[in-house]
XYZ file of C-alpha atoms in Angstrom:
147
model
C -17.345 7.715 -0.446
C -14.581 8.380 -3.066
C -11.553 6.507 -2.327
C -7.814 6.552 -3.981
C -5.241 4.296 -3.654
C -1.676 4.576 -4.724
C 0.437 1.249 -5.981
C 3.947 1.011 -6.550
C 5.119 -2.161 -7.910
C 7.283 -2.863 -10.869
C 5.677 -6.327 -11.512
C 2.749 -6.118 -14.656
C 0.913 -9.518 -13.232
C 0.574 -8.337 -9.707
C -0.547 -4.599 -10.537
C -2.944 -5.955 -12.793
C -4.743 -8.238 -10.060
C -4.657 -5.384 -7.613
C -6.097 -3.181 -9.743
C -9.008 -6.227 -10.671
C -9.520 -6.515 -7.269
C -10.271 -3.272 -6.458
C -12.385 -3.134 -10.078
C -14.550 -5.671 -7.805
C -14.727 -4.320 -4.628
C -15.690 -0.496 -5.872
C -15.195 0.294 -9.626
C -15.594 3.951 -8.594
C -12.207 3.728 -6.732
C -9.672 6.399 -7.580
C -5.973 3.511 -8.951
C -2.577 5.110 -9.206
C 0.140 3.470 -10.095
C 4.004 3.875 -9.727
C 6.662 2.157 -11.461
C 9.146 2.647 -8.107
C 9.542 5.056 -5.362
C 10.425 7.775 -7.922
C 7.002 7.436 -9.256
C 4.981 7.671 -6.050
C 6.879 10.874 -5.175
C 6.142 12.219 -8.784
C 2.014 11.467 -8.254
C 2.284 12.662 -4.588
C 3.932 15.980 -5.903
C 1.303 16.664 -8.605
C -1.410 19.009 -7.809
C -3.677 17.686 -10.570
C -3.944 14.141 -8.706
C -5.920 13.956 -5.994
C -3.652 12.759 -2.474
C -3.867 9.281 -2.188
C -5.856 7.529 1.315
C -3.158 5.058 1.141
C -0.140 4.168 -0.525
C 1.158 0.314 -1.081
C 4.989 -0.329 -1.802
C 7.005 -3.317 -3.163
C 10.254 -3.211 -1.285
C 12.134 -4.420 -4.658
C 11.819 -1.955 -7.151
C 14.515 -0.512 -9.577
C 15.536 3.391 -9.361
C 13.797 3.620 -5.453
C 12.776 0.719 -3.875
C 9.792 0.764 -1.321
C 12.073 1.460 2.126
C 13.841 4.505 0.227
C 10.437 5.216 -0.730
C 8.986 5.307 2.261
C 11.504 7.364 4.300
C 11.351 10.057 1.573
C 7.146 9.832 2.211
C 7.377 10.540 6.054
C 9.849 13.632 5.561
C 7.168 15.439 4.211
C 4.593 16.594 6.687
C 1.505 16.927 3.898
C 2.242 12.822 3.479
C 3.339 11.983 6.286
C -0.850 10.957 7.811
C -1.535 9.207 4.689
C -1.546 5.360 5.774
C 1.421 3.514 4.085
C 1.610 -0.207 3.449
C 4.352 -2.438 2.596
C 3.002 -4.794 0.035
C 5.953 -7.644 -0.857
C 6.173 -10.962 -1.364
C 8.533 -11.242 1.554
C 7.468 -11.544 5.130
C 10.839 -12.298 7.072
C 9.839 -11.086 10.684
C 12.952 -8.633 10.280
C 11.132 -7.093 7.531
C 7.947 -6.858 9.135
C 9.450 -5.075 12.145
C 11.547 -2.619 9.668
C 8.257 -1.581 8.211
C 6.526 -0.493 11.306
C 9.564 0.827 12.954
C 9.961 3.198 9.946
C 6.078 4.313 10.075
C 4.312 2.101 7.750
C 1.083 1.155 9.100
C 1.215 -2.562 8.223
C 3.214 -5.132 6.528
C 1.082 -7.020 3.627
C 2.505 -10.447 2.217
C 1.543 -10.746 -1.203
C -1.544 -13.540 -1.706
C -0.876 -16.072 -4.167
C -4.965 -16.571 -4.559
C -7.082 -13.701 -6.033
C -9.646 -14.267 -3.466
C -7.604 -13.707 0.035
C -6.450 -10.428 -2.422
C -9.741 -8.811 -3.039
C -11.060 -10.194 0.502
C -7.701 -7.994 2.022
C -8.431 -5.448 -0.216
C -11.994 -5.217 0.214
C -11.691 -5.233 4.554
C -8.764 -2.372 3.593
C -10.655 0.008 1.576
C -13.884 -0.620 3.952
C -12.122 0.839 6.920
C -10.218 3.502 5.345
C -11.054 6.245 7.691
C -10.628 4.178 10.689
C -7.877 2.394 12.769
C -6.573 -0.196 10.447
C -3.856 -2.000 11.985
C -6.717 -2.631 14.278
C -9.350 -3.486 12.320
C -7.216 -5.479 9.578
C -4.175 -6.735 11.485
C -5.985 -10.248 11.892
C -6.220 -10.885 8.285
C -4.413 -13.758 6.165
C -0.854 -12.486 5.500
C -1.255 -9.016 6.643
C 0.679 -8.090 10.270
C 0.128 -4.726 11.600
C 2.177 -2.358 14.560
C 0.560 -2.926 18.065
C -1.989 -0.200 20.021
């Protein structure tokens, strides 16, 4: 099963584990990467890429930063299924409830070890067609909206 998933994060170190990680889980995964909000809008709007089964945001990026970002997403009704996650190295419960309130499916605290990375990674892109907050919201760091 082909899978894609779209990054935006303006720090080199932790794009370059998330895309090792997902090197490990399934080399044959589809990586995009945006700079900022701007970015993901730019890969989202061009019909060479293929649409992304999930998009992860920083919230503190320059130009758009992942809550402008994700607003702008869920205007558009051809994005607005795809599964968005807030990926930050915040997790103030304020935050957290933000997220889901503005239609991200879960809020994802940065790991400081690889391992719990790839592990969250691996559990993420396993399920993709599924109910994820379900299946994933009990992982290290990750907190999902309610069913």
């Amino acid at each position: 099963m082909k899978r894609t998933f779209l990054l935006a994060d303006d720090d080199p170190d932790d794009v370059a584990m998330f895309r090792e990680a997902l090197l490990i889980i399934d080399p044959s995964i589809v990586f995009y990467h945006a700079q900022d909000g701007r970015g993901v809008l730019d890969i989202l709007g061009d019909t060479n890429l293929e649409k992304p089964d999930i998009i992860f945001l920083d919230i503190n990026m320059p130009i758009m930063n992942g809550w402008e970002c994700l607003a702008n997403v869920k205007q558009y009704e051809s994005y607005r299924n795809i599964p968005i996650v807030i990926y930050s190295t915040a997790s103030h419960y304020k935050e957290v409830e933000k997220a889901i309130e503005m239609g991200a499916v879960c809020f994802f605290t940065k790991p400081t070890e690889f391992n719990q990375l790839t592990t969250n990674l691996r559990m993420i892109a396993d399920n993709l067609s599924k109910d994820l907050p379900a299946l994933i919201g009990h992982l290290k760091g990750v907190q999902c909206k309610a069913y």
